[in-house]
Amino acid sequence: GKALRARVVCEGGNLGLTQLGRIEYDLHGGKINTDFIDNSAGVDCSDHEVNIKILLNSIVSADDMTEKQRNELLVSMTDEVIQLVLKDNYSQNQAISLASFVSSRDVPLYMRYLNSLKERGLIDRELEFLPDDKTLLERRSAGIGLTRPELCIVFAYTKIILEDAIKDSELVRDPYLCDFVCNAFPSPLHKKYKKQMKSHYLANKIIATQLTNRMVSEMGITFAYQMLDETGASIGAIVRAYAAATKLFGMSTILRDIESLDYKVDVAVQNEMLVDVMSLVRRATRWLIRNCRGKIDITATISYYADHISDIRERLPKLLLGEDKQVLEARQKNLMEQNVPADIALKVASTSIIYHALNIIEAASAQDVEPFRVAKIYFMLVDRLNLFWFRERVNAYPIDNRWAVLARAAYKGDLDWIQRELTVRVLLDTEARSIPGKINEWLAKHESLIQRWQSILADMRSADTKEFAILFVAIRDLLDLTETGTIGEHPDT
């Protein structure tokens, strides 16, 4: 591997390397996947062919189509099948490239994930030549993480495990998720034979495969594990929340926008944009799991939030104040300077903030108040209480073990609840009619608590140490501001 001077090894040539050779080649700067990734288009094409022929043969058997019509239809769909296969493989390679791009940042996460898989008997790290924890820590010190060939192995195991869990669950019968079966077929079949697709002999496997491919490609190798570890939710709850979150925040559209910039902007810029989008959906998925009690009805959840999120997104530049506004504008400007069109730059720049639409809609619904009015109060409170800076400080706290990960996730969940509660308190506990008037009146009522909060923030800004004890104290003081009357039930009660 270290003697090979080629810059890239791809299909065909990949078969000439052992897995250890691939890893060594990657560690010395070469670009390579594994042979099963490079050759996956052939397998994918066969899958499409088999699925389509099973469907059409059943239609012919039911006398709804002649054999001649079947054959003509098969030929006419050739180009679209090609596009489906290319899209699947584009998404797969994009996901592996992105995982490689952020791998050094995610070393602790991969260590926990691989250890979890090993403990459950789902992977043999030695057999698959996956590095042990000591090696990963040494690589992290050198600024590197898992190599592409190693990521390909973990990617494959993740898809196998997730697909098995989905196909044997009630997810394959969910009215919303059942439509994923259509993704495996060309569009000429969608309108006329949708019913037959859903009763396809392999429908459950197709749905599970399509859901797995979409979730792992869009959200990364460790996504399901992260959600499971941080929330304790079932795979069913995670998939439902993910499906709702991607639709609510238009992930497919944003991904197409980013992909349209291939060869027009630096790939590192595209990767950072993808990281931003994934972060939004991950946060929204976590929020939905924590705040939607019982089984999530995907269609109802989308119907409940979608229009309001769209409205808040359109008005976001006018709603933001202080650091929120500065961060949005700086991020958009930075992307535009790197040849990203203004509209796409704004969408991506908004990802770190539009997440709060969920909190705003929840607070508005609880009090039957127009969401835009609630949004004004919410973001004004964020500005006056320096909550943007505080949330960023929570996110930035160093994580070196699983319990710190869970603690940080819990603090972020608490902060969501607190921000909703404070917004409602301003609505109910003030007499002023204007929103600035309400904010000023509420701040004046709680002047001593506000002064203590600002003092804690000042200590945090000047502190050299980064301890979760400081976050705990800060969160408790914010909770004090909500205890002038309780509107909603705290998620931990």
Coordinates of N, CA and C in Angstrom, one line a residue, residues 302-390:
I302 N -46.0 16.2 10.4 CA -45.6 17.1 9.3 C -46.7 18.1 9.1
S303 N -48.0 17.7 9.1 CA -49.1 18.6 9.0 C -49.1 19.7 10.1
Y304 N -48.8 19.3 11.3 CA -48.9 20.2 12.4 C -47.8 21.3 12.4
Y305 N -46.6 20.9 11.9 CA -45.5 21.9 12.0 C -45.1 22.5 10.7
A306 N -45.3 21.9 9.6 CA -44.7 22.3 8.3 C -44.9 23.7 7.9
D307 N -46.2 24.1 7.8 CA -46.5 25.5 7.3 C -45.9 26.6 8.2
H308 N -45.9 26.3 9.5 CA -45.4 27.3 10.5 C -43.9 27.4 10.3
I309 N -43.2 26.3 10.2 CA -41.7 26.3 10.0 C -41.4 27.1 8.7
S310 N -42.1 26.8 7.6 CA -41.9 27.5 6.4 C -42.0 29.0 6.5
D311 N -43.1 29.4 7.3 CA -43.3 30.9 7.5 C -42.2 31.5 8.3
I312 N -41.8 30.8 9.4 CA -40.7 31.3 10.2 C -39.4 31.4 9.5
R313 N -39.2 30.4 8.6 CA -37.9 30.4 7.8 C -37.9 31.7 6.9
E314 N -39.0 32.0 6.3 CA -39.1 33.1 5.4 C -38.8 34.4 6.1
R315 N -39.3 34.5 7.3 CA -39.2 35.8 8.1 C -37.9 35.8 9.0
L316 N -37.1 34.7 9.0 CA -36.0 34.6 9.9 C -35.1 35.8 9.9
P317 N -34.6 36.3 8.8 CA -33.7 37.5 8.8 C -34.3 38.7 9.6
K318 N -35.6 38.8 9.6 CA -36.2 40.0 10.2 C -36.4 39.7 11.7
L319 N -36.5 38.4 12.1 CA -36.7 38.0 13.5 C -35.5 38.1 14.4
L320 N -34.4 37.9 13.7 CA -33.1 37.7 14.5 C -32.6 39.0 15.0
L321 N -31.9 38.9 16.2 CA -31.3 40.0 16.8 C -29.9 39.6 17.3
G322 N -29.0 40.6 17.5 CA -27.7 40.3 18.2 C -26.9 39.3 17.6
E323 N -26.4 38.3 18.4 CA -25.5 37.3 17.9 C -26.1 36.4 16.9
D324 N -27.4 36.0 17.1 CA -28.1 35.2 16.2 C -28.0 35.8 14.8
K325 N -28.3 37.0 14.7 CA -28.3 37.7 13.4 C -26.9 37.8 12.8
Q326 N -25.9 38.2 13.7 CA -24.5 38.3 13.2 C -24.0 37.0 12.7
V327 N -24.3 35.9 13.4 CA -23.8 34.6 12.9 C -24.5 34.2 11.6
L328 N -25.8 34.4 11.5 CA -26.4 34.1 10.2 C -25.8 34.9 9.0
E329 N -25.7 36.2 9.2 CA -25.1 37.0 8.2 C -23.7 36.6 7.8
A330 N -22.9 36.4 8.9 CA -21.5 36.0 8.6 C -21.3 34.7 7.9
R331 N -22.2 33.7 8.3 CA -22.1 32.4 7.6 C -22.5 32.5 6.2
Q332 N -23.6 33.3 5.9 CA -24.1 33.5 4.5 C -23.0 34.2 3.7
K333 N -22.4 35.2 4.3 CA -21.4 36.0 3.5 C -20.2 35.1 3.2
N334 N -19.8 34.3 4.2 CA -18.6 33.4 4.0 C -18.9 32.4 2.9
L335 N -20.1 31.8 2.8 CA -20.4 30.9 1.8 C -20.5 31.6 0.4
M336 N -21.0 32.7 0.4 CA -21.1 33.5 -0.9 C -19.7 33.8 -1.4
E337 N -18.8 34.1 -0.5 CA -17.4 34.4 -0.9 C -16.7 33.2 -1.5
Q338 N -17.3 32.0 -1.3 CA -16.8 30.8 -1.8 C -17.6 30.2 -3.0
N339 N -18.3 31.2 -3.6 CA -19.1 30.9 -4.9 C -20.4 30.2 -4.6
V340 N -20.9 30.1 -3.4 CA -22.2 29.6 -3.2 C -23.3 30.6 -3.5
P341 N -24.3 30.3 -4.3 CA -25.3 31.3 -4.6 C -26.0 31.8 -3.3
A342 N -26.5 33.0 -3.3 CA -27.0 33.7 -2.1 C -28.2 32.9 -1.5
D343 N -29.1 32.4 -2.4 CA -30.3 31.7 -1.8 C -29.8 30.4 -1.1
I344 N -28.9 29.6 -1.7 CA -28.4 28.4 -1.1 C -27.6 28.7 0.2
A345 N -26.8 29.8 0.1 CA -26.0 30.2 1.3 C -26.9 30.6 2.5
L346 N -28.1 31.2 2.2 CA -29.0 31.6 3.2 C -29.7 30.4 3.9
K347 N -30.0 29.4 3.0 CA -30.7 28.2 3.5 C -29.7 27.5 4.5
V348 N -28.5 27.3 4.1 CA -27.5 26.6 4.9 C -27.2 27.4 6.2
A349 N -27.0 28.7 6.0 CA -26.7 29.6 7.2 C -27.8 29.5 8.2
S350 N -29.0 29.3 7.8 CA -30.2 29.3 8.7 C -30.3 28.0 9.4
T351 N -29.6 27.0 9.1 CA -29.8 25.7 9.7 C -29.6 25.7 11.2
S352 N -28.6 26.4 11.7 CA -28.4 26.4 13.1 C -29.4 27.1 13.9
I353 N -30.3 27.9 13.2 CA -31.3 28.7 13.9 C -32.7 28.3 13.7
I354 N -33.0 27.8 12.5 CA -34.4 27.4 12.1 C -34.9 26.3 13.0
Y355 N -34.0 25.5 13.6 CA -34.4 24.5 14.5 C -35.3 25.0 15.6
H356 N -35.1 26.2 16.0 CA -35.9 26.8 17.1 C -37.3 27.0 16.8
A357 N -37.7 26.8 15.5 CA -39.1 26.9 15.1 C -39.9 25.9 15.8
L358 N -39.3 24.7 16.1 CA -40.1 23.7 16.8 C -40.5 24.2 18.2
N359 N -39.5 24.8 18.9 CA -39.9 25.3 20.3 C -40.9 26.4 20.2
I360 N -40.8 27.3 19.2 CA -41.7 28.4 19.0 C -43.1 27.9 18.7
I361 N -43.3 27.0 17.8 CA -44.6 26.4 17.5 C -45.2 25.8 18.7
E362 N -44.4 25.0 19.4 CA -44.9 24.4 20.6 C -45.5 25.4 21.6
A363 N -44.7 26.4 21.9 CA -45.1 27.5 22.8 C -46.4 28.2 22.3
A364 N -46.4 28.5 21.0 CA -47.6 29.2 20.4 C -48.8 28.3 20.5
S365 N -48.7 27.0 20.2 CA -49.8 26.1 20.3 C -50.4 26.0 21.7
A366 N -49.5 26.0 22.7 CA -49.9 25.8 24.1 C -50.8 27.0 24.5
Q367 N -50.6 28.2 24.0 CA -51.3 29.4 24.4 C -52.3 29.9 23.3
D368 N -52.3 29.2 22.2 CA -53.2 29.6 21.1 C -52.9 31.0 20.6
V369 N -51.6 31.2 20.4 CA -51.1 32.5 19.9 C -50.4 32.4 18.6
E370 N -50.5 33.4 17.7 CA -49.9 33.3 16.4 C -48.4 33.1 16.5
P371 N -47.9 32.1 15.8 CA -46.5 31.7 16.0 C -45.5 32.9 15.7
F372 N -45.8 33.7 14.8 CA -44.9 34.8 14.5 C -44.7 35.8 15.7
R373 N -45.8 36.0 16.4 CA -45.7 36.9 17.6 C -44.9 36.2 18.7
V374 N -45.1 34.9 18.8 CA -44.3 34.1 19.8 C -42.8 34.1 19.3
A375 N -42.6 34.0 18.0 CA -41.2 34.0 17.5 C -40.5 35.3 17.9
K376 N -41.2 36.4 17.8 CA -40.5 37.7 18.1 C -40.1 37.7 19.6
I377 N -41.0 37.2 20.5 CA -40.6 37.2 21.9 C -39.5 36.2 22.1
Y378 N -39.5 35.1 21.5 CA -38.5 34.0 21.7 C -37.1 34.5 21.3
F379 N -37.0 35.1 20.1 CA -35.7 35.6 19.7 C -35.2 36.9 20.4
M380 N -36.2 37.6 20.9 CA -35.8 38.8 21.7 C -35.3 38.4 23.1
L381 N -35.9 37.3 23.6 CA -35.4 36.8 24.9 C -34.0 36.2 24.7
V382 N -33.8 35.5 23.6 CA -32.5 34.9 23.2 C -31.4 36.0 23.3
D383 N -31.8 37.1 22.7 CA -30.8 38.2 22.6 C -30.6 38.8 24.0
R384 N -31.6 39.1 24.7 CA -31.5 39.8 26.0 C -30.8 39.0 27.1
L385 N -31.0 37.7 27.0 CA -30.5 36.8 28.0 C -29.2 36.1 27.5
N386 N -28.7 36.5 26.3 CA -27.5 35.9 25.8 C -27.6 34.3 25.7
L387 N -28.8 33.9 25.3 CA -29.0 32.4 25.2 C -28.3 31.8 24.0
F388 N -28.1 32.6 23.0 CA -27.3 32.0 21.8 C -25.9 31.7 22.2
W389 N -25.3 32.6 22.9 CA -23.9 32.3 23.4 C -23.9 31.1 24.3
F390 N -24.9 31.1 25.2 CA -24.9 30.0 26.2 C -25.1 28.6 25.5

